[in-house]
Tab-separated table of C-alpha atoms in Angstrom:
chain	number	residue	atom	x	y	z
A	25	MET	CA	86.926	105.434	128.320
A	26	THR	CA	87.534	103.156	125.327
A	27	LYS	CA	90.700	101.111	125.654
A	28	ILE	CA	92.518	100.645	122.331
A	29	LEU	CA	95.213	98.163	121.476
A	30	PHE	CA	97.095	98.648	118.246
A	31	ILE	CA	99.258	95.770	117.065
A	32	ASN	CA	102.131	96.093	114.618
A	33	CYS	CA	102.275	92.584	113.333
A	34	ILE	CA	105.818	91.328	112.857
A	35	HIS	CA	107.399	87.949	112.008
A	36	GLU	CA	109.427	87.375	115.205
A	37	LYS	CA	111.282	84.351	113.802
A	38	ARG	CA	112.375	86.095	110.643
A	39	LYS	CA	114.051	88.996	112.338
A	40	SER	CA	113.914	91.120	109.200
A	41	PRO	CA	116.204	94.149	109.377
A	42	VAL	CA	113.285	96.405	108.633
A	43	GLU	CA	111.185	95.007	111.432
A	44	THR	CA	114.021	94.944	113.988
A	45	VAL	CA	115.342	98.450	113.271
A	46	TYR	CA	112.311	100.379	112.321
A	47	SER	CA	109.353	100.398	114.709
A	48	GLY	CA	106.004	100.809	112.911
A	49	LEU	CA	105.233	104.515	112.763
A	50	GLY	CA	101.929	103.876	110.956
A	51	THR	CA	99.987	103.005	114.145
A	52	ALA	CA	101.817	105.766	115.971
A	53	TYR	CA	100.546	108.342	113.547
A	54	ILE	CA	97.017	106.987	113.967
A	55	ALA	CA	97.313	107.005	117.750
A	56	SER	CA	98.464	110.625	117.792
A	57	TYR	CA	95.620	111.601	115.372
A	58	VAL	CA	92.819	109.974	117.403
A	59	ARG	CA	94.225	111.399	120.634
A	60	LYS	CA	94.183	114.917	119.211
A	61	TYR	CA	90.979	114.900	117.293
A	62	GLY	CA	88.902	112.337	119.206
A	63	GLY	CA	90.180	112.543	122.772
A	64	PHE	CA	91.076	108.857	122.729
A	65	SER	CA	93.971	108.629	125.180
A	66	ASN	CA	93.817	105.063	126.490
A	67	ILE	CA	95.965	103.541	123.841
A	68	ASP	CA	98.664	100.883	123.786
A	69	ILE	CA	100.867	99.875	120.862
A	70	VAL	CA	102.661	96.564	120.763
A	71	GLU	CA	104.907	94.869	118.183
A	72	ILE	CA	104.248	91.197	118.215
A	73	GLY	CA	103.809	88.155	116.014
A	74	GLN	CA	103.806	84.468	116.730
A	75	SER	CA	104.200	84.866	120.524
A	76	PHE	CA	100.786	86.561	120.866
A	77	ARG	CA	99.055	84.753	123.694
A	78	SER	CA	95.927	84.996	125.811
A	79	GLU	CA	98.046	86.505	128.617
A	80	LEU	CA	98.897	89.517	126.523
A	81	PHE	CA	95.284	90.144	125.617
A	82	ARG	CA	94.295	89.898	129.258
A	83	LYS	CA	97.113	92.241	130.230
A	84	TYR	CA	95.880	95.087	128.069
A	85	ASN	CA	92.154	94.033	128.205
A	86	PRO	CA	91.148	96.305	125.233
A	87	ASP	CA	87.743	97.273	124.176
A	88	ILE	CA	88.891	97.323	120.469
A	89	VAL	CA	91.903	95.955	118.605
A	90	GLY	CA	93.522	97.304	115.513
A	91	ILE	CA	96.114	95.237	113.604
A	92	SER	CA	98.519	96.617	110.990
A	93	THR	CA	100.255	94.158	108.704
A	94	VAL	CA	102.136	93.737	105.436
A	95	THR	CA	101.580	90.911	102.939
A	96	GLN	CA	104.279	88.552	104.222
A	97	ASN	CA	102.915	88.786	107.733
A	98	PHE	CA	99.192	88.499	106.854
A	99	ASN	CA	98.880	84.892	108.009
A	100	ILE	CA	100.297	85.848	111.357
A	101	ALA	CA	97.862	88.761	111.577
A	102	SER	CA	95.013	86.334	110.773
A	103	GLU	CA	96.124	84.064	113.590
A	104	ILE	CA	96.255	87.017	116.060
A	105	ALA	CA	92.798	88.074	114.993
A	106	ALA	CA	91.523	84.570	115.724
A	107	LYS	CA	93.243	84.500	119.106
A	108	VAL	CA	91.679	87.813	120.041
A	109	LYS	CA	88.185	86.584	119.065
A	110	LYS	CA	88.802	83.341	121.155
A	111	GLU	CA	89.334	85.535	124.219
A	112	SER	CA	86.646	88.113	123.628
A	113	ASP	CA	84.205	89.396	121.031
A	114	VAL	CA	85.838	92.782	120.863
A	115	PRO	CA	85.936	94.377	117.398
A	116	VAL	CA	89.022	93.739	115.412
A	117	ILE	CA	90.108	96.225	112.757
A	118	ILE	CA	92.771	95.380	110.202
A	119	GLY	CA	94.820	97.851	108.119
A	120	GLY	CA	97.874	98.203	105.916
A	121	HIS	CA	98.979	97.730	102.304
A	122	HIS	CA	97.852	94.100	101.950
A	123	ILE	CA	94.163	94.388	103.013
A	124	THR	CA	93.976	97.662	101.014
A	125	ALA	CA	94.887	95.839	97.861
A	126	LEU	CA	92.947	92.661	98.725
A	127	PRO	CA	89.967	93.536	100.902
A	128	ASN	CA	88.437	90.187	100.062
A	129	ASN	CA	91.097	88.710	102.347
A	130	LEU	CA	89.104	89.904	105.318
A	131	THR	CA	88.690	86.856	107.548
A	132	GLU	CA	85.765	85.796	109.769
A	133	HIS	CA	87.792	87.074	112.777
A	134	MET	CA	88.301	90.573	111.320
A	135	ASP	CA	85.373	92.926	111.654
A	136	VAL	CA	86.486	95.893	109.530
A	137	ALA	CA	89.312	96.632	107.142
A	138	VAL	CA	90.707	100.183	106.880
A	139	LEU	CA	91.632	100.787	103.240
A	140	GLY	CA	94.461	103.214	102.434
A	141	GLU	CA	95.359	106.142	104.705
A	142	GLY	CA	94.055	105.283	108.178
A	143	GLU	CA	94.000	108.260	110.501
A	144	GLN	CA	90.565	109.787	109.834
A	145	THR	CA	88.967	106.444	109.040
A	146	THR	CA	90.110	104.945	112.296
A	147	LEU	CA	88.865	108.019	114.151
A	148	GLU	CA	85.384	107.645	112.693
A	149	LEU	CA	85.381	103.872	113.466
A	150	LEU	CA	86.261	104.609	117.097
A	151	GLU	CA	83.485	107.243	117.320
A	152	ALA	CA	81.037	104.752	115.725
A	153	TYR	CA	82.128	102.142	118.298
A	154	GLU	CA	81.376	104.485	121.187
A	155	LYS	CA	77.954	105.222	119.798
A	156	ASN	CA	76.727	101.758	118.680
A	157	GLY	CA	79.445	99.140	119.322
A	158	LEU	CA	80.489	99.153	115.655
A	159	ASP	CA	77.117	97.846	114.494
A	160	LYS	CA	77.725	96.767	110.853
A	161	SER	CA	74.276	97.899	109.797
A	162	LYS	CA	75.404	101.503	110.493
A	163	LEU	CA	78.877	101.491	108.833
A	164	SER	CA	78.003	102.355	105.274
A	165	GLY	CA	78.495	106.137	105.785
A	166	ILE	CA	82.195	105.611	106.751
A	167	ALA	CA	84.400	106.052	103.728
A	168	GLY	CA	87.496	103.852	103.104
A	169	ILE	CA	86.500	100.570	104.801
A	170	ALA	CA	85.499	96.994	103.958
A	171	TYR	CA	83.417	94.659	106.067
A	172	ARG	CA	81.049	91.695	105.704
A	173	TYR	CA	77.411	92.173	106.196
A	174	ASN	CA	74.693	89.622	105.444
A	175	LYS	CA	77.338	87.423	103.975
A	176	LYS	CA	78.385	90.096	101.455
A	177	LEU	CA	81.640	91.976	101.262
A	178	ILE	CA	80.809	95.673	101.480
A	179	ILE	CA	83.489	98.153	100.276
A	180	THR	CA	82.649	101.828	100.867
A	181	PRO	CA	83.932	104.670	98.584
A	182	ARG	CA	87.653	105.459	98.976
A	183	ARG	CA	88.297	108.196	101.441
A	184	GLU	CA	89.669	111.609	100.440
A	185	LEU	CA	93.288	112.092	101.361
A	186	ILE	CA	94.249	114.223	104.376
A	187	ARG	CA	95.286	117.678	103.164
A	188	PRO	CA	97.403	119.402	104.388
A	189	LEU	CA	99.506	116.582	105.837
A	190	ASP	CA	100.567	118.960	108.668
A	191	LYS	CA	97.036	118.265	110.135
A	192	ILE	CA	98.488	115.016	111.311
A	193	PRO	CA	100.466	115.400	114.649
A	194	PHE	CA	103.887	113.866	115.085
A	195	PRO	CA	103.630	110.096	115.565
A	196	ALA	CA	103.023	109.013	119.171
A	197	ARG	CA	106.530	107.673	119.814
A	198	ASP	CA	105.825	107.642	123.530
A	199	LEU	CA	103.599	104.645	122.935
A	200	LEU	CA	106.149	102.553	121.008
A	201	GLN	CA	107.675	99.700	122.896
A	202	GLN	CA	110.738	99.635	120.765
A	203	LEU	CA	111.420	103.341	120.535
A	204	ASN	CA	113.534	104.212	117.508
A	205	PRO	CA	113.868	107.996	117.163
A	206	PHE	CA	116.284	107.555	114.249
A	207	TYR	CA	113.783	107.654	111.395
A	208	MET	CA	110.768	109.650	110.278
A	209	PHE	CA	108.649	110.439	107.240
A	210	THR	CA	108.517	113.854	105.502
A	211	SER	CA	106.144	112.853	102.807
A	212	ARG	CA	103.589	110.200	101.733
A	213	GLY	CA	103.621	108.600	98.323
A	214	CYS	CA	105.756	108.795	95.126
A	215	PRO	CA	105.239	110.592	91.787
A	216	TYR	CA	106.605	107.512	89.942
A	217	LYS	CA	104.844	104.249	89.292
A	218	CYS	CA	107.473	101.474	89.165
A	219	VAL	CA	105.944	98.072	88.318
A	220	PHE	CA	107.136	96.537	91.624
A	221	CYS	CA	106.104	99.169	94.124
A	222	SER	CA	102.684	99.410	95.887
A	223	SER	CA	103.318	102.861	97.348
A	224	SER	CA	101.620	104.828	94.519
A	225	PHE	CA	98.600	102.536	94.824
A	226	PHE	CA	98.321	102.846	98.573
A	227	TRP	CA	98.921	106.589	98.859
A	228	GLN	CA	97.372	107.534	95.480
A	229	SER	CA	99.504	110.657	95.042
A	230	ILE	CA	102.426	112.276	96.650
A	231	ARG	CA	101.898	114.787	99.498
A	232	TYR	CA	104.401	116.581	101.681
A	233	PHE	CA	104.738	117.640	105.238
A	234	SER	CA	105.740	121.326	105.181
A	235	ALA	CA	109.397	122.186	105.705
A	236	GLU	CA	108.427	123.723	109.083
A	237	TYR	CA	106.710	120.575	110.200
A	238	VAL	CA	109.761	118.413	109.140
A	239	VAL	CA	112.275	120.548	110.926
A	240	ASN	CA	110.137	120.840	114.074
A	241	GLU	CA	109.982	116.959	114.157
A	242	VAL	CA	113.792	116.767	113.653
A	243	ALA	CA	114.212	119.204	116.594
A	244	GLU	CA	111.918	117.080	118.753
A	245	LEU	CA	113.852	113.956	117.954
A	246	ALA	CA	117.145	115.602	118.674
A	247	GLU	CA	116.038	117.374	121.905
A	248	LYS	CA	113.595	114.914	123.428
A	249	TYR	CA	114.998	111.631	122.299
A	250	ASP	CA	118.666	112.665	121.801
A	251	ALA	CA	118.759	111.494	118.234
A	252	ARG	CA	122.095	112.095	116.521
A	253	PHE	CA	121.222	110.274	113.289
A	254	ILE	CA	117.953	110.444	111.446
A	255	ASN	CA	116.850	108.446	108.343
A	256	PHE	CA	114.264	110.216	106.209
A	257	TYR	CA	112.413	107.089	105.220
A	258	ASP	CA	110.275	108.561	102.419
A	259	ASP	CA	109.898	106.801	99.080
A	260	LEU	CA	111.699	109.786	97.510
A	261	PHE	CA	112.926	112.596	99.743
A	262	ILE	CA	114.069	114.948	96.915
A	263	ALA	CA	110.880	114.764	94.801
A	264	ASP	CA	110.196	118.449	95.506
A	265	ARG	CA	113.500	120.314	95.216
A	266	LYS	CA	111.996	123.661	96.427
A	267	ARG	CA	110.884	122.000	99.707
A	268	VAL	CA	114.358	120.384	100.112
A	269	ARG	CA	115.952	123.784	99.841
A	270	GLU	CA	113.481	125.100	102.496
A	271	ILE	CA	114.266	122.218	104.815
A	272	VAL	CA	117.955	122.768	104.472
A	273	GLN	CA	117.677	126.480	105.157
A	274	LEU	CA	115.616	125.876	108.307
A	275	ILE	CA	117.865	123.085	109.564
A	276	ARG	CA	120.896	125.371	109.206
A	277	ALA	CA	119.015	128.231	110.800
A	278	GLU	CA	118.268	126.089	113.839
A	279	LYS	CA	121.827	124.706	113.718
A	280	LEU	CA	120.429	121.190	113.708
A	281	HIS	CA	123.022	120.182	111.142
A	282	GLU	CA	125.594	120.543	113.843
A	283	LYS	CA	123.778	118.042	116.059
A	284	VAL	CA	122.259	115.510	113.638
A	285	GLU	CA	123.457	113.476	110.668
A	286	PHE	CA	120.935	112.433	108.054
A	287	ALA	CA	120.198	109.625	105.531
A	288	CYS	CA	117.694	109.703	102.700
A	289	LEU	CA	116.440	107.934	99.551
A	290	VAL	CA	116.869	109.642	96.176
A	291	ARG	CA	116.306	108.782	92.545
A	292	ALA	CA	119.067	108.838	89.972
A	293	ASN	CA	117.318	110.974	87.377
A	294	LEU	CA	116.815	113.727	89.936
A	295	VAL	CA	120.466	113.775	91.174
A	296	ASP	CA	122.804	116.562	90.064
A	297	ALA	CA	125.449	118.755	91.599
A	298	ASN	CA	122.828	121.181	92.935
A	299	ILE	CA	120.863	118.578	94.904
A	300	ALA	CA	124.071	116.955	96.090
A	301	SER	CA	125.322	120.324	97.437
A	302	LEU	CA	122.038	120.982	99.187
A	303	LEU	CA	122.035	117.533	100.927
A	304	LYS	CA	125.667	118.113	101.941
A	305	ARG	CA	124.843	121.430	103.537
A	306	MET	CA	122.105	119.656	105.533
A	307	ASN	CA	124.700	117.157	106.856
A	308	VAL	CA	123.299	114.182	105.007
A	309	LYS	CA	125.875	111.392	105.294
A	310	ILE	CA	124.155	108.320	103.714
A	311	ILE	CA	122.209	108.320	100.436
A	312	SER	CA	120.361	105.312	99.043
A	313	LEU	CA	119.163	104.702	95.466
A	314	GLY	CA	116.990	102.030	93.919
A	315	LEU	CA	119.131	101.301	90.887
A	316	GLU	CA	117.320	98.053	90.110
A	317	SER	CA	119.219	96.858	86.993
A	318	GLY	CA	122.305	97.246	84.842
A	319	SER	CA	120.355	96.097	81.839
A	320	GLU	CA	118.757	98.909	79.864
A	321	ARG	CA	115.975	96.620	78.876
A	322	MET	CA	115.108	95.417	82.374
A	323	LEU	CA	115.536	98.882	83.890
A	324	ASN	CA	113.079	100.321	81.328
A	325	TYR	CA	110.576	97.598	82.251
A	326	LEU	CA	110.931	97.969	86.038
A	327	LYS	CA	110.846	101.782	86.062
A	328	LYS	CA	108.828	102.364	83.021
A	329	GLY	CA	111.352	104.326	81.024
A	330	THR	CA	111.888	107.044	83.635
A	331	VAL	CA	115.650	106.477	84.154
A	332	THR	CA	118.599	105.015	82.230
A	333	VAL	CA	121.649	102.961	83.185
A	334	LYS	CA	123.787	105.953	82.323
A	335	GLN	CA	121.854	108.179	84.662
A	336	ASN	CA	122.145	105.598	87.484
A	337	GLU	CA	125.937	105.501	86.970
A	338	LYS	CA	126.262	109.315	86.774
A	339	ALA	CA	124.180	109.738	89.973
A	340	VAL	CA	126.474	107.403	91.987
A	341	ASN	CA	129.589	109.160	90.687
A	342	THR	CA	128.138	112.636	91.475
A	343	LEU	CA	127.192	111.566	94.995
A	344	LYS	CA	130.609	110.011	95.680
A	345	LYS	CA	132.236	113.147	94.399
A	346	TYR	CA	130.433	114.950	97.243
A	347	LYS	CA	131.778	112.376	99.795
A	348	PHE	CA	128.501	110.687	100.581
A	349	THR	CA	128.281	107.054	101.604
A	350	VAL	CA	126.203	105.708	98.742
A	351	ASN	CA	124.013	102.608	98.996
A	352	GLY	CA	122.214	100.978	96.121
A	353	SER	CA	119.709	98.152	95.574
A	354	PHE	CA	119.176	95.877	92.630
A	355	ILE	CA	116.417	93.509	91.581
A	356	ILE	CA	116.808	90.279	89.712
A	357	GLY	CA	114.339	87.638	88.531
A	358	SER	CA	111.931	89.799	86.536
A	359	PRO	CA	109.712	88.349	83.860
A	360	THR	CA	111.655	87.759	80.628
A	361	GLU	CA	115.032	88.560	82.407
A	362	MET	CA	117.855	86.475	80.983
A	363	LYS	CA	121.096	85.551	82.633
A	364	GLU	CA	122.787	88.060	80.309
A	365	ASP	CA	120.667	90.863	81.837
A	366	ILE	CA	121.566	89.797	85.382
A	367	PHE	CA	125.236	89.764	84.561
A	368	LEU	CA	124.949	93.232	83.152
A	369	THR	CA	123.608	94.199	86.543
A	370	LEU	CA	126.423	92.438	88.352
A	371	ASN	CA	129.065	94.140	86.186
A	372	PHE	CA	127.412	97.482	86.846
A	373	LEU	CA	127.787	96.853	90.587
A	374	LYS	CA	131.427	95.708	90.171
A	375	ARG	CA	132.425	98.859	88.272
A	376	SER	CA	130.370	101.226	90.471
A	377	LYS	CA	131.588	103.245	93.348
A	378	LEU	CA	128.726	102.086	95.617
A	379	ASP	CA	129.658	101.543	99.289
A	380	ASN	CA	126.931	99.126	100.310
A	381	GLY	CA	123.562	97.719	99.301
A	382	GLU	CA	121.478	94.679	98.623
A	383	THR	CA	120.211	92.561	95.772
A	384	TYR	CA	116.679	91.192	95.869
A	385	VAL	CA	114.873	88.610	93.845
A	386	LEU	CA	111.656	90.321	92.408
A	387	LEU	CA	108.623	90.079	94.665
A	388	PRO	CA	105.109	90.782	93.167
A	389	PHE	CA	103.195	92.503	96.020
A	390	PRO	CA	99.380	92.996	95.751
A	391	GLY	CA	98.601	96.472	94.432
A	392	THR	CA	101.456	96.425	91.933
A	393	GLU	CA	101.491	96.017	88.173
A	394	LEU	CA	103.590	92.907	88.718
A	395	TRP	CA	100.759	91.433	90.826
A	396	ASP	CA	98.390	91.991	88.012
A	397	TYR	CA	100.832	90.342	85.564
A	398	GLY	CA	101.159	87.318	87.880
A	399	VAL	CA	97.390	87.026	88.173
A	400	GLN	CA	97.019	87.168	84.418
A	401	GLU	CA	99.668	84.475	83.977
A	402	GLY	CA	97.946	82.159	86.477
A	403	ILE	CA	100.948	82.388	88.926
A	404	LEU	CA	99.202	84.390	91.608
A	405	ASN	CA	95.710	84.645	93.039
A	406	ASP	CA	93.920	86.381	95.937
A	407	HIS	CA	94.321	83.447	98.327
A	408	MET	CA	98.050	82.636	98.227
A	409	ASN	CA	99.997	81.349	101.166
A	410	TRP	CA	101.335	84.691	102.183
A	411	ASN	CA	104.276	83.136	104.012
A	412	ASP	CA	105.694	82.635	100.530
A	413	PHE	CA	106.183	86.386	100.047
A	414	GLU	CA	109.373	86.466	102.063
A	415	ILE	CA	111.429	89.506	101.000
A	416	TYR	CA	114.760	87.633	101.174
A	417	PHE	CA	114.617	84.897	98.661
A	418	GLU	CA	117.578	83.012	100.073
A	419	TRP	CA	115.700	82.489	103.454
A	420	ASP	CA	113.119	80.254	101.847
A	421	PRO	CA	114.084	79.682	98.190
A	422	HIS	CA	111.999	76.560	97.619
A	423	LYS	CA	108.659	78.230	98.437
A	424	ARG	CA	109.193	81.859	97.820
A	425	VAL	CA	107.008	83.284	95.007
A	426	ILE	CA	108.905	84.100	91.737
A	427	LEU	CA	107.737	85.337	88.328
A	428	THR	CA	110.696	84.398	86.226
A	429	ASP	CA	110.583	81.340	83.993
A	430	GLU	CA	114.019	81.979	82.483
A	431	LEU	CA	115.918	80.914	85.659
A	432	ASN	CA	115.082	78.121	88.028
A	433	ARG	CA	115.382	78.577	91.812
A	434	GLU	CA	118.833	77.044	92.018
A	435	GLU	CA	120.080	79.337	89.330
A	436	LEU	CA	118.608	82.373	91.142
A	437	LEU	CA	120.396	81.267	94.307
A	438	ASP	CA	123.705	80.897	92.397
A	439	VAL	CA	123.551	84.377	90.865
A	440	LEU	CA	122.373	85.866	94.147
A	441	SER	CA	125.475	84.449	95.817
A	442	LEU	CA	127.652	86.284	93.303
A	443	PHE	CA	126.043	89.542	94.247
A	444	LYS	CA	126.410	88.691	97.972
A	445	LYS	CA	130.113	87.934	97.364
A	446	GLU	CA	130.564	91.402	95.778
A	447	TRP	CA	128.759	93.202	98.552
A	448	ASN	CA	130.812	91.322	101.185
A	449	ARG	CA	134.034	92.326	99.367
A	450	ARG	CA	133.025	95.927	99.633
A	451	THR	CA	132.260	95.612	103.307
A	452	ARG	CA	135.767	94.123	103.893
A	453	MET	CA	137.313	96.962	102.005
A	454	ARG	CA	135.504	99.585	104.101
A	455	LEU	CA	136.584	97.875	107.328
A	456	ALA	CA	140.142	97.731	106.115
A	457	HIS	CA	140.205	101.456	105.162
A	458	TYR	CA	138.711	102.275	108.581
A	459	ALA	CA	141.300	100.200	110.342
A	460	ILE	CA	144.042	102.048	108.448
A	461	ARG	CA	142.677	105.460	109.256
A	462	HIS	CA	141.682	104.680	112.840
A	463	PRO	CA	144.138	102.035	114.220
A	464	HIS	CA	143.647	103.221	117.814
A	465	LYS	CA	139.915	102.822	117.665
A	466	VAL	CA	140.224	99.363	116.263
A	467	MET	CA	142.708	98.317	119.023
A	468	HIS	CA	140.467	99.734	121.598
A	469	PHE	CA	137.548	97.733	120.260
A	470	ILE	CA	139.574	94.475	120.160
A	471	TYR	CA	140.747	95.106	123.686
A	472	LYS	CA	137.263	95.752	124.893
A	473	LYS	CA	135.960	92.554	123.345
A	474	MET	CA	138.887	90.524	124.853
A	475	ARG	CA	137.990	91.858	128.327
A	476	GLU	CA	134.370	90.987	127.864
A	477	HIS	CA	135.356	87.501	126.810
A	478	ILE	CA	137.604	87.019	129.847
A	479	LYS	CA	134.771	88.166	132.127
């Protein structure tokens, strides 16, 4: 039986919140799919980066290796592929947003790239492996892949999307080493095409798991994994209002709203009292919005005229009226953005009722309109040092890729610190309010920590 090792490539030294909190469900979806439709059951999933060693490869001794990676980890994925090939000539398959956007980044140690949605493509590659050892002279009939043959890069036609999405089983969480039953996806893609987001490129269009599928997965997380809080990690949970209403009805019918609290991502131009009421009935506690900018000019650029600053402000106020915890994110450092634009964003934050959030310096990922802009301007190319695509600018400000020529790196750090100061102020306020409302819990926590320190 073919032994498969899927690797979620992470940056172990960075300890990004996304990587430490959210285990990669992409490979878990693929694992469940090939188990169900191909009978491939000898599968392991590991999350690893720089610490990948020969010992790990020998421990699993796979017949085939699949690596999933994002842009900022692509160098690490390349190193892992090279280490695998040093141990054995097993086929190495690479997948994810980065290689989908830049298939010419396929290295000599990577045999095949899966482009876009990976479940059916991976299944066909595994079946081809069992028939002929993944002979490259026989791969042209598999859609959605890239590989090198006779020194040429071959890219096959893009694969049709899986429809309906319910065909895909729940992700194989039983295979994840760092099990996190606290997040899930209810859709793929986004109907909007923001200049900084690669989601619409990767998924091509928005598709939804049915309300029944979503609620059954919620029930499994609650019952099998004792989840009491679940984050719907979709690009836009409320894109289909009718489906949201169906999900709410089913969750209440199953009384799951009495067991589980939820979080989700929404969009300001879709927020009104009706959707807020629906989310409240479902027991949503935390709602996040990508607000991006307090400058009308920059917001129009980033979100292509689909939302206004006034709508952003109204959405936050509406959600706070319904007692949600509301988080927001902002982007600075866009092309042509002036300091005046950035301070409009900072002032928006200061006058807003947001509870928490983050501010990012713009990052032009491959597959986005911003990437195309950067290439045209001669700032970016297909063979960058991908370590320079760190999400958090302040972690590596002197190397990190930027597109703005209006502010230098020191100026970006300075204004970023002003946002951080405001976010920290809000955190202190929340903690102070909590201490006032729950003094006994605070004292218990302090007492517990003192005892731990004494021990």
